[in-house]
PDB file of C-alpha atoms in Angstrom:
ATOM      1  CA  GLY A   1      -8.962   6.705  11.089  1.00 81.00           C
ATOM      2  CA  ARG A   2      -5.290   6.952  10.140  1.00 93.00           C
ATOM      3  CA  ILE A   3      -1.889   6.302  11.697  1.00 96.00           C
ATOM      4  CA  LYS A   4       1.249   7.649   9.998  1.00 96.00           C
ATOM      5  CA  SER A   5       4.962   7.717  10.754  1.00 96.00           C
ATOM      6  CA  LYS A   6       5.677  11.024   8.953  1.00 93.00           C
ATOM      7  CA  GLY A   7       7.996  13.158  11.075  1.00 91.00           C
ATOM      8  CA  LYS A   8       8.719  10.150  13.308  1.00 95.00           C
ATOM      9  CA  GLN A   9      10.258   7.421  11.160  1.00 95.00           C
ATOM     10  CA  GLU A  10      11.061   6.944   7.468  1.00 95.00           C
ATOM     11  CA  PHE A  11      12.384   3.863   5.725  1.00 94.00           C
ATOM     12  CA  GLY A  12      14.358   2.965   2.617  1.00 92.00           C
ATOM     13  CA  TYR A  13      14.905  -0.380   0.977  1.00 95.00           C
ATOM     14  CA  GLY A  14      14.129  -3.598   2.852  1.00 96.00           C
ATOM     15  CA  LYS A  15      11.095  -5.604   3.907  1.00 98.00           C
ATOM     16  CA  ILE A  16       7.969  -3.917   5.268  1.00 98.00           C
ATOM     17  CA  SER A  17       5.199  -6.144   6.590  1.00 98.00           C
ATOM     18  CA  ALA A  18       2.111  -6.135   8.787  1.00 98.00           C
ATOM     19  CA  ARG A  19      -0.282  -8.761  10.103  1.00 98.00           C
ATOM     20  CA  ILE A  20      -3.792  -7.365   9.661  1.00 98.00           C
ATOM     21  CA  LYS A  21      -7.424  -8.488   9.855  1.00 98.00           C
ATOM     22  CA  LEU A  22      -9.422  -6.331   7.449  1.00 98.00           C
ATOM     23  CA  PRO A  23     -12.890  -4.808   7.702  1.00 98.00           C
ATOM     24  CA  THR A  24     -15.476  -5.563   5.048  1.00 96.00           C
ATOM     25  CA  GLY A  25     -18.562  -3.960   3.506  1.00 97.00           C
ATOM     26  CA  GLN A  26     -19.640  -1.642   0.710  1.00 98.00           C
ATOM     27  CA  GLY A  27     -17.666   1.637   0.790  1.00 98.00           C
ATOM     28  CA  ILE A  28     -15.011   0.399   3.242  1.00 98.00           C
ATOM     29  CA  TRP A  29     -11.418   1.030   2.040  1.00 98.00           C
ATOM     30  CA  PRO A  30      -8.592  -0.056   4.385  1.00 98.00           C
ATOM     31  CA  ALA A  31      -4.956   0.391   3.355  1.00 98.00           C
ATOM     32  CA  PHE A  32      -1.367  -0.206   4.496  1.00 98.00           C
ATOM     33  CA  TRP A  33       0.819   2.089   2.393  1.00 98.00           C
ATOM     34  CA  THR A  34       3.755   4.466   2.095  1.00 98.00           C
ATOM     35  CA  LEU A  35       4.401   7.990   0.812  1.00 97.00           C
ATOM     36  CA  GLY A  36       7.737   9.528  -0.103  1.00 97.00           C
ATOM     37  CA  GLY A  37       9.354  11.267   2.846  1.00 95.00           C
ATOM     38  CA  ASN A  38       9.645  14.364   0.656  1.00 94.00           C
ATOM     39  CA  PHE A  39       5.822  14.569   0.322  1.00 95.00           C
ATOM     40  CA  THR A  40       4.266  17.988   0.692  1.00 90.00           C
ATOM     41  CA  ALA A  41       0.684  18.936   1.403  1.00 81.00           C
ATOM     42  CA  GLY A  42      -0.641  22.430   0.886  1.00 76.00           C
ATOM     43  CA  SER A  43       1.978  25.123   1.398  1.00 75.00           C
ATOM     44  CA  GLU A  44       4.598  22.858   3.046  1.00 76.00           C
ATOM     45  CA  PRO A  45       7.970  22.695   1.272  1.00 81.00           C
ATOM     46  CA  GLY A  46       8.588  19.432  -0.575  1.00 86.00           C
ATOM     47  CA  VAL A  47       7.349  17.378  -3.499  1.00 92.00           C
ATOM     48  CA  PRO A  48       3.623  16.967  -4.279  1.00 94.00           C
ATOM     49  CA  TRP A  49       1.856  13.680  -4.914  1.00 95.00           C
ATOM     50  CA  PRO A  50       2.386  11.655  -7.123  1.00 96.00           C
ATOM     51  CA  TYR A  51       5.955  12.927  -7.732  1.00 96.00           C
ATOM     52  CA  CYS A  52       6.966  11.923  -4.183  1.00 97.00           C
ATOM     53  CA  GLY A  53       5.889   8.321  -4.908  1.00 97.00           C
ATOM     54  CA  GLU A  54       3.358   6.039  -3.229  1.00 98.00           C
ATOM     55  CA  ILE A  55       3.638   2.306  -2.564  1.00 98.00           C
ATOM     56  CA  ASP A  56       0.378   0.592  -1.637  1.00 98.00           C
ATOM     57  CA  ILE A  57       1.479  -2.505   0.259  1.00 98.00           C
ATOM     58  CA  MET A  58      -2.185  -3.452   0.695  1.00 98.00           C
ATOM     59  CA  GLU A  59      -5.407  -1.829  -0.382  1.00 98.00           C
ATOM     60  CA  HIS A  60      -8.730  -3.561   0.033  1.00 98.00           C
ATOM     61  CA  ILE A  61     -12.198  -2.781  -1.224  1.00 98.00           C
ATOM     62  CA  GLY A  62     -14.633  -4.037   1.406  1.00 97.00           C
ATOM     63  CA  SER A  63     -17.239  -5.106  -1.156  1.00 97.00           C
ATOM     64  CA  ILE A  64     -14.672  -7.533  -2.671  1.00 98.00           C
ATOM     65  CA  PRO A  65     -13.802  -9.357   0.572  1.00 97.00           C
ATOM     66  CA  ASP A  66     -11.400 -11.968  -0.841  1.00 98.00           C
ATOM     67  CA  THR A  67      -9.093  -9.636  -2.816  1.00 98.00           C
ATOM     68  CA  SER A  68      -6.284  -7.232  -1.895  1.00 98.00           C
ATOM     69  CA  TYR A  69      -4.239  -4.974  -4.158  1.00 98.00           C
ATOM     70  CA  GLY A  70      -0.578  -3.908  -4.341  1.00 98.00           C
ATOM     71  CA  THR A  71       0.264  -0.881  -6.488  1.00 98.00           C
ATOM     72  CA  ILE A  72       2.619   2.026  -7.103  1.00 98.00           C
ATOM     73  CA  HIS A  73       1.793   5.634  -7.974  1.00 98.00           C
ATOM     74  CA  GLY A  74       4.194   8.107  -9.539  1.00 97.00           C
ATOM     75  CA  PRO A  75       4.431  10.640 -12.376  1.00 95.00           C
ATOM     76  CA  GLY A  76       2.459   9.290 -15.348  1.00 93.00           C
ATOM     77  CA  TYR A  77       0.986   6.357 -13.372  1.00 96.00           C
ATOM     78  CA  SER A  78      -1.225   7.617 -10.560  1.00 95.00           C
ATOM     79  CA  ALA A  79      -4.794   7.368  -9.291  1.00 93.00           C
ATOM     80  CA  GLY A  80      -6.825   5.274 -11.763  1.00 92.00           C
ATOM     81  CA  ASN A  81      -3.678   4.731 -13.861  1.00 94.00           C
ATOM     82  CA  SER A  82      -1.584   3.197 -11.072  1.00 96.00           C
ATOM     83  CA  ILE A  83       0.463   0.071 -11.787  1.00 97.00           C
ATOM     84  CA  GLY A  84      -0.123  -3.064  -9.769  1.00 97.00           C
ATOM     85  CA  ASP A  85      -1.858  -6.361  -9.349  1.00 98.00           C
ATOM     86  CA  SER A  86      -4.259  -8.116  -7.019  1.00 98.00           C
ATOM     87  CA  TYR A  87      -4.204 -11.221  -4.841  1.00 98.00           C
ATOM     88  CA  THR A  88      -7.342 -13.320  -4.325  1.00 98.00           C
ATOM     89  CA  LEU A  89      -7.696 -15.825  -1.511  1.00 98.00           C
ATOM     90  CA  GLY A  90      -8.487 -19.425  -2.437  1.00 96.00           C
ATOM     91  CA  SER A  91     -11.400 -19.372   0.032  1.00 97.00           C
ATOM     92  CA  GLY A  92     -12.846 -17.090   2.676  1.00 97.00           C
ATOM     93  CA  SER A  93     -12.327 -13.387   3.106  1.00 97.00           C
ATOM     94  CA  PHE A  94      -9.670 -11.074   4.506  1.00 98.00           C
ATOM     95  CA  SER A  95     -12.052 -10.303   7.383  1.00 97.00           C
ATOM     96  CA  ASP A  96     -12.144 -13.959   8.540  1.00 98.00           C
ATOM     97  CA  ASP A  97      -8.620 -14.008   9.983  1.00 98.00           C
ATOM     98  CA  PHE A  98      -5.309 -12.151  10.135  1.00 98.00           C
ATOM     99  CA  HIS A  99      -3.105 -12.102   7.007  1.00 98.00           C
ATOM    100  CA  VAL A 100       0.448 -10.888   6.433  1.00 98.00           C
ATOM    101  CA  PHE A 101       0.876  -8.191   3.769  1.00 99.00           C
ATOM    102  CA  GLU A 102       4.425  -7.271   2.799  1.00 98.00           C
ATOM    103  CA  ILE A 103       6.787  -5.827   0.249  1.00 98.00           C
ATOM    104  CA  GLU A 104      10.442  -6.482  -0.466  1.00 98.00           C
ATOM    105  CA  TRP A 105      11.793  -3.189  -1.751  1.00 98.00           C
ATOM    106  CA  GLU A 106      15.154  -3.021  -3.511  1.00 96.00           C
ATOM    107  CA  PHE A 107      16.875  -0.289  -5.559  1.00 94.00           C
ATOM    108  CA  GLU A 108      14.892  -0.906  -8.772  1.00 96.00           C
ATOM    109  CA  SER A 109      12.402  -3.575  -7.720  1.00 98.00           C
ATOM    110  CA  ILE A 110       9.360  -3.922  -5.470  1.00 98.00           C
ATOM    111  CA  LYS A 111       7.792  -7.337  -4.758  1.00 98.00           C
ATOM    112  CA  TRP A 112       4.409  -7.839  -3.066  1.00 98.00           C
ATOM    113  CA  TYR A 113       3.387 -10.826  -0.922  1.00 98.00           C
ATOM    114  CA  VAL A 114       0.275 -11.996   0.905  1.00 98.00           C
ATOM    115  CA  ASP A 115       0.880 -14.718   3.505  1.00 98.00           C
ATOM    116  CA  GLY A 116       4.270 -15.409   1.889  1.00 98.00           C
ATOM    117  CA  ASN A 117       2.807 -15.771  -1.626  1.00 98.00           C
ATOM    118  CA  LEU A 118       4.490 -13.535  -4.219  1.00 98.00           C
ATOM    119  CA  PHE A 119       1.826 -11.947  -6.442  1.00 98.00           C
ATOM    120  CA  ASN A 120       3.406  -8.871  -8.003  1.00 98.00           C
ATOM    121  CA  THR A 121       6.857  -7.576  -9.000  1.00 98.00           C
ATOM    122  CA  LEU A 122       7.476  -4.139 -10.520  1.00 98.00           C
ATOM    123  CA  THR A 123      10.623  -2.467 -11.869  1.00 98.00           C
ATOM    124  CA  PRO A 124      11.314   0.727 -13.845  1.00 97.00           C
ATOM    125  CA  ASP A 125      10.821  -1.337 -17.035  1.00 96.00           C
ATOM    126  CA  ASP A 126       7.119  -1.686 -16.119  1.00 96.00           C
ATOM    127  CA  LEU A 127       6.412   2.048 -16.226  1.00 95.00           C
ATOM    128  CA  PRO A 128       3.784   2.853 -18.844  1.00 88.00           C
ATOM    129  CA  LEU A 129       4.875   6.061 -20.556  1.00 78.00           C
ATOM    130  CA  GLU A 130       8.104   7.494 -21.872  1.00 80.00           C
ATOM    131  CA  GLU A 131       7.688  10.518 -19.580  1.00 83.00           C
ATOM    132  CA  SER A 132       7.107   8.274 -16.509  1.00 92.00           C
ATOM    133  CA  TYR A 133       9.968   7.772 -14.112  1.00 94.00           C
ATOM    134  CA  TRP A 134      10.776   5.632 -11.056  1.00 97.00           C
ATOM    135  CA  VAL A 135      10.422   7.624  -7.818  1.00 97.00           C
ATOM    136  CA  PHE A 136      11.181   4.861  -5.286  1.00 97.00           C
ATOM    137  CA  ASP A 137      14.824   5.707  -4.579  1.00 95.00           C
ATOM    138  CA  HIS A 138      14.475   7.657  -1.321  1.00 96.00           C
ATOM    139  CA  ASN A 139      12.973   7.196   2.152  1.00 96.00           C
ATOM    140  CA  PHE A 140       9.230   6.768   2.664  1.00 97.00           C
ATOM    141  CA  PHE A 141       6.937   6.936   5.711  1.00 97.00           C
ATOM    142  CA  LEU A 142       4.197   4.435   6.605  1.00 98.00           C
ATOM    143  CA  LEU A 143       0.439   4.865   6.823  1.00 98.00           C
ATOM    144  CA  LEU A 144      -2.362   2.592   8.029  1.00 98.00           C
ATOM    145  CA  ASN A 145      -5.911   3.784   7.535  1.00 98.00           C
ATOM    146  CA  VAL A 146      -9.540   2.891   6.975  1.00 98.00           C
ATOM    147  CA  ALA A 147     -11.311   5.249   4.587  1.00 97.00           C
ATOM    148  CA  VAL A 148     -15.071   5.272   4.124  1.00 97.00           C
ATOM    149  CA  GLY A 149     -16.338   6.047   0.638  1.00 97.00           C
ATOM    150  CA  GLY A 150     -14.349   7.414  -2.249  1.00 95.00           C
ATOM    151  CA  GLN A 151     -14.328   7.006  -6.009  1.00 94.00           C
ATOM    152  CA  TRP A 152     -12.908   3.468  -6.035  1.00 95.00           C
ATOM    153  CA  PRO A 153     -15.035   1.729  -3.382  1.00 96.00           C
ATOM    154  CA  GLY A 154     -18.070   3.958  -3.783  1.00 97.00           C
ATOM    155  CA  PRO A 155     -20.169   5.108  -0.836  1.00 98.00           C
ATOM    156  CA  PRO A 156     -21.494   2.894   1.939  1.00 98.00           C
ATOM    157  CA  ASP A 157     -25.047   1.700   1.444  1.00 97.00           C
ATOM    158  CA  GLY A 158     -27.809   0.035   3.451  1.00 97.00           C
ATOM    159  CA  THR A 159     -25.803  -3.216   3.622  1.00 97.00           C
ATOM    160  CA  THR A 160     -22.741  -1.595   5.242  1.00 97.00           C
ATOM    161  CA  VAL A 161     -22.404  -2.382   8.939  1.00 96.00           C
ATOM    162  CA  PHE A 162     -20.893   0.178  11.339  1.00 96.00           C
ATOM    163  CA  PRO A 163     -18.690   0.448  13.306  1.00 96.00           C
ATOM    164  CA  GLN A 164     -15.807  -1.062  11.298  1.00 95.00           C
ATOM    165  CA  GLN A 165     -12.258  -1.784  12.417  1.00 96.00           C
ATOM    166  CA  MET A 166      -8.943  -2.828  10.931  1.00 98.00           C
ATOM    167  CA  GLN A 167      -7.137  -4.967  13.510  1.00 98.00           C
ATOM    168  CA  VAL A 168      -3.340  -4.657  13.289  1.00 98.00           C
ATOM    169  CA  ASP A 169      -1.394  -7.327  15.180  1.00 98.00           C
ATOM    170  CA  TRP A 170       2.047  -5.962  14.249  1.00 98.00           C
ATOM    171  CA  VAL A 171       4.030  -3.886  11.759  1.00 98.00           C
ATOM    172  CA  ARG A 172       7.677  -4.756  11.054  1.00 98.00           C
ATOM    173  CA  VAL A 173      10.371  -3.068   9.006  1.00 97.00           C
ATOM    174  CA  TYR A 174      13.659  -4.777   8.149  1.00 96.00           C
ATOM    175  CA  GLN A 175      16.450  -2.744   6.566  1.00 91.00           C
ATOM    176  CA  ARG A 176      19.850  -3.831   5.275  1.00 79.00           C
ATOM    177  CA  GLN A 177      22.880  -2.708   7.277  1.00 74.00           C
TER     178      GLN A 177
END
């Protein structure tokens, strides 16, 4: 399933956060993320991925229940070459209780937090290639989804329990005036 704010609400710099209890299991891939508001799919006018930019506030691989990831995707750093870091709980799993996932997004800086703990900061200086460029200087829309299968998590197997659910308590966006 997926919920998105495209065509309804887009956001620029500020703080974006959500309190979420995550599903778990082989092949389960929940995410709280953003895409550039100029994103195009198919024949729509606009900018294709990854040139529109993508900020993964939280991605989780259900077979690694104590770890979440925060990354960016753009030209020269997308898919398996994204830039980011991970946060691992001291004990338990992200399916045991609700956790707050958030970013603080400024003009040339994005910071990731889990439960108030800073675990990743990226700026244009962190881009990997000379031909890479920062594409996080315009409005983005939000997405919340649970994917099943895919190259990163792999397919579900005999240990995967269905149905699965990602419980979202709230989503908040704070923007500077």
